[in-house]
Tab-separated table of C-alpha atoms in Angstrom:
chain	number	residue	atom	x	y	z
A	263	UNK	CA	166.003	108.138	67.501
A	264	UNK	CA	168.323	107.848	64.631
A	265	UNK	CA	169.672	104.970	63.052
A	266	UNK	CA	172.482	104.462	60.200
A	267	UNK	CA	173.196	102.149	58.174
A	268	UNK	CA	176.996	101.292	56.461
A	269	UNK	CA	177.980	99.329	53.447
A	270	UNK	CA	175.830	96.134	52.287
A	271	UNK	CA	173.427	96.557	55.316
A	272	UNK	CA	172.697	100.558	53.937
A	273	UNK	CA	172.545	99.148	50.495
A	274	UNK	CA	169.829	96.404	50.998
A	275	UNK	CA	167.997	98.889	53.597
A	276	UNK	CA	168.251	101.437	50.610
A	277	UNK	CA	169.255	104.402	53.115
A	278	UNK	CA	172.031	105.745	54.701
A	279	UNK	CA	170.220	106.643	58.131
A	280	UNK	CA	166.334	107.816	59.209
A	281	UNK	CA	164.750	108.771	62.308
A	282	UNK	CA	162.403	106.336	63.718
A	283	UNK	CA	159.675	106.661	66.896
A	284	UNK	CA	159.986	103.046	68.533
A	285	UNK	CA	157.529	101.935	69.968
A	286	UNK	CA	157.359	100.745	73.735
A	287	UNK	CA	159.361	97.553	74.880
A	288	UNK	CA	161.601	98.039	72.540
A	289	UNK	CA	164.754	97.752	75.197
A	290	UNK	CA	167.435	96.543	73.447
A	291	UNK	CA	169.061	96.622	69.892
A	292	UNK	CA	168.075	92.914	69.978
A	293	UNK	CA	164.138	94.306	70.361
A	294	UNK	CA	165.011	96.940	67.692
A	295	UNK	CA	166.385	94.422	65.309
A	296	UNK	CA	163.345	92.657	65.212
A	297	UNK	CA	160.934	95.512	65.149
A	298	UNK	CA	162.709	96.909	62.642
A	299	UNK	CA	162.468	93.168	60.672
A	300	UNK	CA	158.576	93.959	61.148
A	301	UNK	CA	158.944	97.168	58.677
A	302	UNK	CA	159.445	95.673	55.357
A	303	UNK	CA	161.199	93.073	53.454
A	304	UNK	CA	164.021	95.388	52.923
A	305	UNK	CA	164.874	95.087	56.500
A	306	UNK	CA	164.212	91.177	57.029
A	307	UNK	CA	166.697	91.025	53.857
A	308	UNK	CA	169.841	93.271	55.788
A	309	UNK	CA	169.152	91.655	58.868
A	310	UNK	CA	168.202	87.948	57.613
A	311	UNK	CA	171.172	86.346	59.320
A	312	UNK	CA	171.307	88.489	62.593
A	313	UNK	CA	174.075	87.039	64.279
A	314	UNK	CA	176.402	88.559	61.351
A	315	UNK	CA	175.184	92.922	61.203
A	316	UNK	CA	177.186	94.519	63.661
A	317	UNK	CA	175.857	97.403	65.898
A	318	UNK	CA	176.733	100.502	68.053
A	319	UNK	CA	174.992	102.637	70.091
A	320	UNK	CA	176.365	106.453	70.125
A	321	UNK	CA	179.828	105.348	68.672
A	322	UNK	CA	180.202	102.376	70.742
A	323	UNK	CA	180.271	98.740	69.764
A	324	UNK	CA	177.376	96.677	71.670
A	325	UNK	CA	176.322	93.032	71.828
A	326	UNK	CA	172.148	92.474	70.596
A	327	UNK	CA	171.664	92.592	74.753
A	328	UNK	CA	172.720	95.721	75.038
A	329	UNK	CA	170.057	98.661	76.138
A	330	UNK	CA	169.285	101.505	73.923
A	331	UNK	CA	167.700	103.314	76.722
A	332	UNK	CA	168.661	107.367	75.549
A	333	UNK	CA	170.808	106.336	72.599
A	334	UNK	CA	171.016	109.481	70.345
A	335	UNK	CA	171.936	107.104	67.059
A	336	UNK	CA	172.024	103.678	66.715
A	337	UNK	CA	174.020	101.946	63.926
A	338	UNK	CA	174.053	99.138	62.131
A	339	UNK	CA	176.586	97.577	59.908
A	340	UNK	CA	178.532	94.638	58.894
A	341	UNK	CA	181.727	93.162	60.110
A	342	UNK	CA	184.359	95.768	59.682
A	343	UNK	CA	187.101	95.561	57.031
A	344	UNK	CA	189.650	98.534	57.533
A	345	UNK	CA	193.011	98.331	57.873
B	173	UNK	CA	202.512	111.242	75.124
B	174	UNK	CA	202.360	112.636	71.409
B	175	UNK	CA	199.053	111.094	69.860
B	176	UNK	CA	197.572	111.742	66.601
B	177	UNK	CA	194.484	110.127	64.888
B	178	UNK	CA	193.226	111.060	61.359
B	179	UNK	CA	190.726	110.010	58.921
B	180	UNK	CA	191.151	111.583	55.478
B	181	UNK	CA	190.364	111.231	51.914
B	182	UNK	CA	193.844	112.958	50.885
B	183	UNK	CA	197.046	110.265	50.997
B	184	UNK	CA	199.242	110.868	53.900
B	185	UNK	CA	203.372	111.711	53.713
B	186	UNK	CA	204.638	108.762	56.576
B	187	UNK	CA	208.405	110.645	56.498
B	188	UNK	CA	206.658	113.641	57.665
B	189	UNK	CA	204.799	111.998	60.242
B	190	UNK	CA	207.399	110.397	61.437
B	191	UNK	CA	209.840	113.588	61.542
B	192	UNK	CA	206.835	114.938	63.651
B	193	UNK	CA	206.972	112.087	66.644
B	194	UNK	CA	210.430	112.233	66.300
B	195	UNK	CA	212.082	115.995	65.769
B	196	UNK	CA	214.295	117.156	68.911
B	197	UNK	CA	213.512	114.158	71.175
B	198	UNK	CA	216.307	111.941	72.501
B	199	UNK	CA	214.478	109.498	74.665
B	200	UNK	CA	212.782	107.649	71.266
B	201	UNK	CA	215.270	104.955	70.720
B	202	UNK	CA	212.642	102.849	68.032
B	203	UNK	CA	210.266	103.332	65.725
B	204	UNK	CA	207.879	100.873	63.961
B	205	UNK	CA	205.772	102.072	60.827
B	206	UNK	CA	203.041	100.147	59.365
B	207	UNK	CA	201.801	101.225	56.400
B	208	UNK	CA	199.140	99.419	54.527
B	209	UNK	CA	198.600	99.429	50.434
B	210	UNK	CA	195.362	98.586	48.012
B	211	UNK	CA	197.072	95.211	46.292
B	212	UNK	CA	195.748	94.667	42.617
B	213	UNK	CA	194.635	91.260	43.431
B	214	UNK	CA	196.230	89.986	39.794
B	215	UNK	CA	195.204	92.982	38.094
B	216	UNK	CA	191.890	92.623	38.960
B	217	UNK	CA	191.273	95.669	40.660
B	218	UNK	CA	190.605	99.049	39.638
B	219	UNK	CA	190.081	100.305	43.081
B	220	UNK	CA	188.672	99.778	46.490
B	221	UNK	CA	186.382	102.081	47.972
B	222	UNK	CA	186.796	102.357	51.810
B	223	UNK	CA	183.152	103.598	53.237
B	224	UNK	CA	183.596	104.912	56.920
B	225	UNK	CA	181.620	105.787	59.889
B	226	UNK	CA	182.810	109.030	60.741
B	227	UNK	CA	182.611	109.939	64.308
B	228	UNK	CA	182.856	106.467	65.304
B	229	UNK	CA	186.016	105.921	63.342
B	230	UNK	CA	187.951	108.685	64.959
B	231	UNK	CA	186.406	107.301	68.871
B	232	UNK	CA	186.921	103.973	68.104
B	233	UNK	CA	190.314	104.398	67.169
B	234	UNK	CA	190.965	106.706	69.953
B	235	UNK	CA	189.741	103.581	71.900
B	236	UNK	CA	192.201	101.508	70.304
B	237	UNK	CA	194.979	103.803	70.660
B	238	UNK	CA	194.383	104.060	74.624
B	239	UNK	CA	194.676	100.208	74.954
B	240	UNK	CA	197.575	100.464	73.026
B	241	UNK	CA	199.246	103.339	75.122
B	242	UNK	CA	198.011	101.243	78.869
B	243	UNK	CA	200.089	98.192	77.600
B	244	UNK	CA	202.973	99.382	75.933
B	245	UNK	CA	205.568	101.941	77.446
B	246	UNK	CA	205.001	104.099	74.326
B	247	UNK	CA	206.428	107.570	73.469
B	248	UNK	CA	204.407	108.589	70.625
B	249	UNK	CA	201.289	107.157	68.478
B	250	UNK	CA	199.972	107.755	65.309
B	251	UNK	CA	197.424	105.995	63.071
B	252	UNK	CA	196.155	107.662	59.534
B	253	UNK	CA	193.062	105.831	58.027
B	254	UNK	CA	192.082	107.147	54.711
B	255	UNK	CA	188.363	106.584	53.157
B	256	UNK	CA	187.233	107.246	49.368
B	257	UNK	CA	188.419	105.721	46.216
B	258	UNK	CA	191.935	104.032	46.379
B	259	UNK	CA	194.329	102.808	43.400
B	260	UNK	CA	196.025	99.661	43.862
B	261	UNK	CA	199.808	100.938	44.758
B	262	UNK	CA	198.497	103.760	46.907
B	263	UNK	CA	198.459	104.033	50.883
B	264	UNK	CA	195.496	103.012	53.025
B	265	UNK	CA	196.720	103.233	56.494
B	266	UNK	CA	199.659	103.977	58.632
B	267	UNK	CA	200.596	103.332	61.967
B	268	UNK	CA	203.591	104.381	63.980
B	269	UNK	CA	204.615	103.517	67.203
B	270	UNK	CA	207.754	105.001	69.062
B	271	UNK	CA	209.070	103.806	72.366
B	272	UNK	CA	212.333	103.667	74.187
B	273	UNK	CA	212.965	99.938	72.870
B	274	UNK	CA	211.948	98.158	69.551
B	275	UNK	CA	209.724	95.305	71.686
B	276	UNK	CA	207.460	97.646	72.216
B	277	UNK	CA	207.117	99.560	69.255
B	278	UNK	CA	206.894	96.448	67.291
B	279	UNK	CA	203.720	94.922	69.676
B	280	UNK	CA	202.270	97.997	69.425
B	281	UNK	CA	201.675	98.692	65.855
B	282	UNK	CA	200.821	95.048	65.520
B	283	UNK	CA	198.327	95.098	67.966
B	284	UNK	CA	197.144	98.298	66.633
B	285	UNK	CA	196.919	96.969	63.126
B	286	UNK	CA	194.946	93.776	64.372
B	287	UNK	CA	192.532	96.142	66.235
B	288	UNK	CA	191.768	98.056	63.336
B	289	UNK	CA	191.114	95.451	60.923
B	290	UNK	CA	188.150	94.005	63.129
B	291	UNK	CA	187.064	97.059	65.270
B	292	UNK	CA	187.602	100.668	63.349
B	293	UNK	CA	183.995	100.856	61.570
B	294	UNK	CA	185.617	101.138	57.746
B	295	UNK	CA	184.026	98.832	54.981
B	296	UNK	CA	185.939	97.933	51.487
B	297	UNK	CA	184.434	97.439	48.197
B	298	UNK	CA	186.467	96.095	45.057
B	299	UNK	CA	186.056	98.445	42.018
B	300	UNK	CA	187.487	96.171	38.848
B	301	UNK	CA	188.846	96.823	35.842
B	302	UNK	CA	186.154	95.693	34.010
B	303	UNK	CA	184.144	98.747	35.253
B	304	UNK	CA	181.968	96.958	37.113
B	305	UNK	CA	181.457	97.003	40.900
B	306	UNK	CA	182.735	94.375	42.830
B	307	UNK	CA	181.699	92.660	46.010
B	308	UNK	CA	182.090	94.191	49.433
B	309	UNK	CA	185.580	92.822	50.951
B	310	UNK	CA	184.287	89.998	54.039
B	311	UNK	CA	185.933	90.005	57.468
B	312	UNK	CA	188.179	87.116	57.237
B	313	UNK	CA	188.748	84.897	60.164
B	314	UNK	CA	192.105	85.191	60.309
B	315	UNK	CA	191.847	88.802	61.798
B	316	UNK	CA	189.820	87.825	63.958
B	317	UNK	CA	192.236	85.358	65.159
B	318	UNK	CA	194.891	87.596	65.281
B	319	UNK	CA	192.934	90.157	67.125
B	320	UNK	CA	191.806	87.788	69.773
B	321	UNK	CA	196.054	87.010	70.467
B	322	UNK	CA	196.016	89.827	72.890
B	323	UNK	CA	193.765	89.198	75.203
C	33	UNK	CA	212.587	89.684	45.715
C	34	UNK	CA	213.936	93.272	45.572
C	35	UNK	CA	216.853	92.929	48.684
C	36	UNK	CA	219.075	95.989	49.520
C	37	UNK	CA	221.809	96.149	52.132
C	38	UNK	CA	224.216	99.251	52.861
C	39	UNK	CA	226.714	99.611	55.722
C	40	UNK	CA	227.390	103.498	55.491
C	41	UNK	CA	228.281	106.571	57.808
C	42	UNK	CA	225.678	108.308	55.834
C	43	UNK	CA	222.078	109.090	57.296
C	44	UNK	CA	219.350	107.412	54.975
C	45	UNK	CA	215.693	108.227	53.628
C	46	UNK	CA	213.456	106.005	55.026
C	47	UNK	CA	210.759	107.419	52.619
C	48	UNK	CA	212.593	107.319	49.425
C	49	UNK	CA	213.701	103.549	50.092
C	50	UNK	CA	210.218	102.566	51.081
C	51	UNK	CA	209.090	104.377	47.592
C	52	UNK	CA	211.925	102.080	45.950
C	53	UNK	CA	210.448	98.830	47.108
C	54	UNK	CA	206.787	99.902	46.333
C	55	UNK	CA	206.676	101.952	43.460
C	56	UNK	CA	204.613	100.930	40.502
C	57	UNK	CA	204.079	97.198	42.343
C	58	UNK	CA	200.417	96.278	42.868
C	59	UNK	CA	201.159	92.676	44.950
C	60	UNK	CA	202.358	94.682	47.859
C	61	UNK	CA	199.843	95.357	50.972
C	62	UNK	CA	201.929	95.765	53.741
C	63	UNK	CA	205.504	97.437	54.629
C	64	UNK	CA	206.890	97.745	58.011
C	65	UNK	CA	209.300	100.208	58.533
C	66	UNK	CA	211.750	100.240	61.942
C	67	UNK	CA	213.758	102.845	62.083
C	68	UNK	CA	216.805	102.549	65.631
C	69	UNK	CA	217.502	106.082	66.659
C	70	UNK	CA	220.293	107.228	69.011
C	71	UNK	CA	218.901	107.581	71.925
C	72	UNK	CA	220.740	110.440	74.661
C	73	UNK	CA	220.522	108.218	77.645
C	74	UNK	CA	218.957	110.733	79.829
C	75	UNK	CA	221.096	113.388	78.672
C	76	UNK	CA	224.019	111.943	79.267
C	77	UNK	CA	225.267	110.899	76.120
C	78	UNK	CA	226.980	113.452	73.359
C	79	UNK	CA	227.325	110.612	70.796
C	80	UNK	CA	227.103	106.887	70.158
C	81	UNK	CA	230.226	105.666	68.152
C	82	UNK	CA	229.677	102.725	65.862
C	83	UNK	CA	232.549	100.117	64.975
C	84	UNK	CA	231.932	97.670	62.466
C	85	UNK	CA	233.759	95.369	60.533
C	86	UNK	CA	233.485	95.749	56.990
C	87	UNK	CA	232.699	92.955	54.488
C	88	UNK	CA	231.838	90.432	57.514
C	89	UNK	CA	229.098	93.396	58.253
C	90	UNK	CA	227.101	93.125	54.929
C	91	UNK	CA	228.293	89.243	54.867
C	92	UNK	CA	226.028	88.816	57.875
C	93	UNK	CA	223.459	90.777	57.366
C	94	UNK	CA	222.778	88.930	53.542
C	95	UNK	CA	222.662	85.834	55.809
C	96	UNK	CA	220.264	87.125	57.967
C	97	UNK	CA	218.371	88.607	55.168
C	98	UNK	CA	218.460	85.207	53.252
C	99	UNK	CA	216.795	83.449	56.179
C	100	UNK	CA	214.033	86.092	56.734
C	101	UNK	CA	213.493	85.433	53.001
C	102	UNK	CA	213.439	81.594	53.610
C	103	UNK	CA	210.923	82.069	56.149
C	104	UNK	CA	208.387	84.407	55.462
C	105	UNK	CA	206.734	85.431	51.893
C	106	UNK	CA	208.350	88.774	51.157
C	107	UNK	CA	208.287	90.756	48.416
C	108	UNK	CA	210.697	93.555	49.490
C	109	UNK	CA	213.439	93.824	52.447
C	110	UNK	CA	215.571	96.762	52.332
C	111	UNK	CA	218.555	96.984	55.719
C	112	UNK	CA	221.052	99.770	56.268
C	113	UNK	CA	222.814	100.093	59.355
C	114	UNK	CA	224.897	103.107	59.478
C	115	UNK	CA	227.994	103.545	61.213
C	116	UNK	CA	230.803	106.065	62.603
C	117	UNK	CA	229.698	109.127	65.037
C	118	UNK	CA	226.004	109.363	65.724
C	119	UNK	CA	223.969	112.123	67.640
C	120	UNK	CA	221.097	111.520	69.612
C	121	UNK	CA	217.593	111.633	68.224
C	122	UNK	CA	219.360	110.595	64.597
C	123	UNK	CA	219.063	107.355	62.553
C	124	UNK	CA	221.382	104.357	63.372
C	125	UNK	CA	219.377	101.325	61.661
C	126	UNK	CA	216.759	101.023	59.098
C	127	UNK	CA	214.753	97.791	58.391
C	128	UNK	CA	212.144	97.689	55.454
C	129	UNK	CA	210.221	94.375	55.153
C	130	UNK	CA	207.482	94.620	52.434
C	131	UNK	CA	204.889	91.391	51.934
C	132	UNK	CA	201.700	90.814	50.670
C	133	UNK	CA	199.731	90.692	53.798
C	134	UNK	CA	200.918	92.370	57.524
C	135	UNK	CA	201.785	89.558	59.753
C	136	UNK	CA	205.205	88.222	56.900
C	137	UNK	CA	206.135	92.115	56.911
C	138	UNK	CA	205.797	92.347	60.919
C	139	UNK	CA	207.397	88.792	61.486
C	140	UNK	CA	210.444	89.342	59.378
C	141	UNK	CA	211.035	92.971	60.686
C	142	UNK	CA	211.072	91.837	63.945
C	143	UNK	CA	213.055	88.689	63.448
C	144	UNK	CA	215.634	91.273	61.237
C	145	UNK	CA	216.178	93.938	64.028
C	146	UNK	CA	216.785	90.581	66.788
C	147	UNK	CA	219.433	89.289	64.723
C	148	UNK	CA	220.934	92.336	64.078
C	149	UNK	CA	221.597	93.001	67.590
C	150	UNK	CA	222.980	89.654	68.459
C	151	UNK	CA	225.168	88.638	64.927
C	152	UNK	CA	225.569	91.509	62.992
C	153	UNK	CA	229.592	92.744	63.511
C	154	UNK	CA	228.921	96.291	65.399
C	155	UNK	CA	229.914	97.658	68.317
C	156	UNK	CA	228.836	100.829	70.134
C	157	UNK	CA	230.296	102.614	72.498
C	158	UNK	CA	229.299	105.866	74.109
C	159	UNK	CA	230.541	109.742	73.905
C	160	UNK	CA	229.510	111.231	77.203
C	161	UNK	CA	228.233	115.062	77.150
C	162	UNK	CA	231.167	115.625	79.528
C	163	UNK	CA	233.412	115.191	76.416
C	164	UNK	CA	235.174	111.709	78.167
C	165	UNK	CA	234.648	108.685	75.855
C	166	UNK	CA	232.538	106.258	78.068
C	167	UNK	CA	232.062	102.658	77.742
C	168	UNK	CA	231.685	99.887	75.172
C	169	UNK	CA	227.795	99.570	75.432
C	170	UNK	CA	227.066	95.836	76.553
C	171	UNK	CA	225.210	92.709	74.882
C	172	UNK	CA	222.300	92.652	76.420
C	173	UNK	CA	220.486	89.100	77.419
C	174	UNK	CA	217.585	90.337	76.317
C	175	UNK	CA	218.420	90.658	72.799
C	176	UNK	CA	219.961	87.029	73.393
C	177	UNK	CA	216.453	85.887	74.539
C	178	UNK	CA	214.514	87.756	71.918
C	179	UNK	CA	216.681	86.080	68.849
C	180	UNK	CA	216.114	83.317	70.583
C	181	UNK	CA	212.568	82.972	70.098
C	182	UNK	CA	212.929	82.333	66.554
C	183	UNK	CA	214.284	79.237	66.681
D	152	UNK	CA	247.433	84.413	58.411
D	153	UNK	CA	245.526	87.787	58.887
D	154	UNK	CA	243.822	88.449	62.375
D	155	UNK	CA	241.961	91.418	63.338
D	156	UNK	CA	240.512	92.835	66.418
D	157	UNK	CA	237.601	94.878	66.928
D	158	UNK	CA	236.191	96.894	69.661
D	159	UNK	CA	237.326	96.480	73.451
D	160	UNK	CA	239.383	93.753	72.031
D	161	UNK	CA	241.510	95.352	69.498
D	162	UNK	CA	242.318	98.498	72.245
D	163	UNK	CA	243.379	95.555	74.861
D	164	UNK	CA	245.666	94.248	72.326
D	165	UNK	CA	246.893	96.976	71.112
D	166	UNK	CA	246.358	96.830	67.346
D	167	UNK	CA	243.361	96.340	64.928
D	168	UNK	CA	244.967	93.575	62.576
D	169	UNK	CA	248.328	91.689	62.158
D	170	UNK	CA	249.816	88.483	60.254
D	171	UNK	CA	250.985	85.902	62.198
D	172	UNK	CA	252.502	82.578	61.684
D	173	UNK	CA	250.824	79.866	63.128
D	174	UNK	CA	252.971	77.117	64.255
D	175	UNK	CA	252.243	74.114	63.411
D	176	UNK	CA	249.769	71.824	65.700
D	177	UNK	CA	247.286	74.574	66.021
D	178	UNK	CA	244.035	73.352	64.121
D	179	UNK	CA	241.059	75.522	66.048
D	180	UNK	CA	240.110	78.805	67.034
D	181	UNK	CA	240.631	77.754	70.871
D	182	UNK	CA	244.337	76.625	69.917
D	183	UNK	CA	244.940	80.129	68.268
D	184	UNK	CA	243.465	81.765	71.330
D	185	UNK	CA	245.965	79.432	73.672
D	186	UNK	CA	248.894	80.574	71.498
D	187	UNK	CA	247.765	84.313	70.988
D	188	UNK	CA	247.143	84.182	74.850
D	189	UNK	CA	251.245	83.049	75.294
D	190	UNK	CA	252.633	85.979	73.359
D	191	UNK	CA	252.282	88.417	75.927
D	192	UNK	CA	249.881	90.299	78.480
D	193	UNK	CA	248.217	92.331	76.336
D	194	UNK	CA	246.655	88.763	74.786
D	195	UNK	CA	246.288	87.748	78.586
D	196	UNK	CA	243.970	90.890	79.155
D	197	UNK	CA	241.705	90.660	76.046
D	198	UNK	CA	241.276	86.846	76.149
D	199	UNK	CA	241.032	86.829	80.186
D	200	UNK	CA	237.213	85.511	79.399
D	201	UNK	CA	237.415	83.546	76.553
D	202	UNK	CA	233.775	82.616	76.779
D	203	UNK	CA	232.668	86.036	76.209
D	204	UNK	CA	235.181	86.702	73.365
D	205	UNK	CA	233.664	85.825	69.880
D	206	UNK	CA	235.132	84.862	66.851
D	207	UNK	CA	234.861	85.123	62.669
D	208	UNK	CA	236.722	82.939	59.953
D	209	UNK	CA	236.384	84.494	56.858
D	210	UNK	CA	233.708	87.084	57.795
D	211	UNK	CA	231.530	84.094	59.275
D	212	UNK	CA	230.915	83.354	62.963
D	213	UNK	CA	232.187	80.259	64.400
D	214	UNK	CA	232.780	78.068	67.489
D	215	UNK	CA	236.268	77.668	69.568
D	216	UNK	CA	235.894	74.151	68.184
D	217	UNK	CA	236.112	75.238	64.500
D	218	UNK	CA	239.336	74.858	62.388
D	219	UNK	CA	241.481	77.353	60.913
D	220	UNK	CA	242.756	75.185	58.312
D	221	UNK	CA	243.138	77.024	55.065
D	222	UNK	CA	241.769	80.490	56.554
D	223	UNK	CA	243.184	83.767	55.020
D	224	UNK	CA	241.211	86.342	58.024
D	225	UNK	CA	240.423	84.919	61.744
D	226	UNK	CA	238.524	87.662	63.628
D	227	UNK	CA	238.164	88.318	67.631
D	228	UNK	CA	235.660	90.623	69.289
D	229	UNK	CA	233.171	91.230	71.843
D	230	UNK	CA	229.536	90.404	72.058
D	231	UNK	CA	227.696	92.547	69.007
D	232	UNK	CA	225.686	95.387	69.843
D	233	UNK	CA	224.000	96.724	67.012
D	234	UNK	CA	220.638	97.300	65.385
């Protein structure tokens, strides 16, 4: 599975995107969140206040409930500021 | 219904654009453009750097643009993001919005701009003059606000 | 505040007086642009014919302009309404509002084009493609409603 | 005093502008549309709805209650329809 990462989130993670094997009962980008968390301080540091990184699965905006069942790339980022 | 999307580094020409919606039609009685600009912020800035997710940028505003065109009776549509470095003075975004009647072009491009400020995946970071690089712009509240107006 | 008004039979360029209220300025993030085309009713219509009154015309309009300026924090408003003979698909009215952040610009655009169609001194009446001059085009409630909104 | 028509107005009258002499005792716009309305038919015709018939004093709008003292230019025409 891939994942990306955008603006301060990519920065603290210290890549622009990888491909990861997750692990069983991982189920949803909540689950993913906090294996990912589990990888390094790098990760506890862009995700330390969860409720603020923004994700999508395959293009898509998604809530942390959402599945990632199939998901090609997974995204993370935080809130947007275009326009 | 004519609809164009872009993302581009290269500024955009909103007269051409516009003549593009608009050439040899005679239903089109309004049109409303939006076009954004990088502000100085007091002479502060140097320039912003707009990081983008491309892919999702162009489906998400695609997204955007199909609300927009189920709730408004419009008769054209067309939103230019651009990403990359950006001087204060230049162009960030445009949106225009043709319809029969004003109302409609006017709700549209609002609603449009509101969208895009809290859903199109773009990030800003302040370059100053100093040299030095800034802080990554925050979401402000007050989009949010203004997003969640329409429902 | 940069303000321009025009009453002329001349068609305008929307990009050149957007470029006049922007260039070299770093305090301005937002302009919205409406631009009220002719529109050919159908097919019906040869031509829309605009009376005026001159000197009450740009009278109003400076009033109108001075309470959009009253209202909302603009940094820019630019209005020329043409009149005389007027095809379909070409320009009849051009509103420029320029502010520091979108919702001023949108606001006072909006609140511009509803005055203009209730209290500035034009009238329109209609050219039909079977070369007989139709009728005067009627006030609409709408527009009565709409300026009514803001108070 | 100068008055001047525009629009459906000024073609039921018959004339874009004229000067008049306003006898004395007429102090609003509703007298001078009384008066106007006695000189003839053509008057009759354009004022025939004198709610829907606007009016200017010196290029500003006003009410039938408003006074005409002192004005050089009274103006009558229909509902506006531009932008």
């Amino acid at each position: 599975m891939k994942i990306v990462y955008f603006a301060w989130v990519r920065e603290r993670i210290g890549k622009a995107e990888e491909q990861v094997d997750v692990p069983d009962g991982i189920g949803t980008v909540a689950d993913l969140v906090r294996w990912l968390k589990s990888r390094g301080e790098e990760y506890q540091y862009a995700f330390e206040n969860e409720g603020i990184v923004r994700a999508a699965v395959d293009h898509t905006h998604v809530k942390p409930e959402a599945s990632i069942a199939g998901a090609r790339e997974i995204a993370f980022f935080p809130p947007m500021t275009g326009g | 219904m004519a609809r164009t999307i872009r993302i581009q580094a290269e500024p955009f020409d909103a007269a051409a654009e516009t003549g593009l919606l608009t050439k040899g039609r005679g239903d089109i009685g309004a049109v409303v453009a939006f076009t954004g600009l990088c502000r100085d912020e007091d002479g502060r800035l140097a320039a912003l750097e707009l990081e983008h997710y491309p892919g999702m940028a162009e489906a998400e505003i695609g997204r955007i643009a199909a609300q927009a065109e189920s709730r408004w009776p419009l008769l054209g549509l067309t939103v230019i993001h651009r990403f990359g470095r950006i001087a204060p003075g230049e162009e960030i975004v445009l949106v225009l919005a043709a319809s029969a009647h004003r109302q409609a072009a006017f709700e549209a491009a609002s609603f449009l701009m509101d969208y895009l400020k809290t859903r199109a995946p773009f990030w800003k970071r302040e370059h100053l003059k100093d040299g030095t690089v800034g802080a990554w712009v925050e979401a402000k509240e007050a989009d949010d606000r203004a997003t969640q107006r329409w429902g």
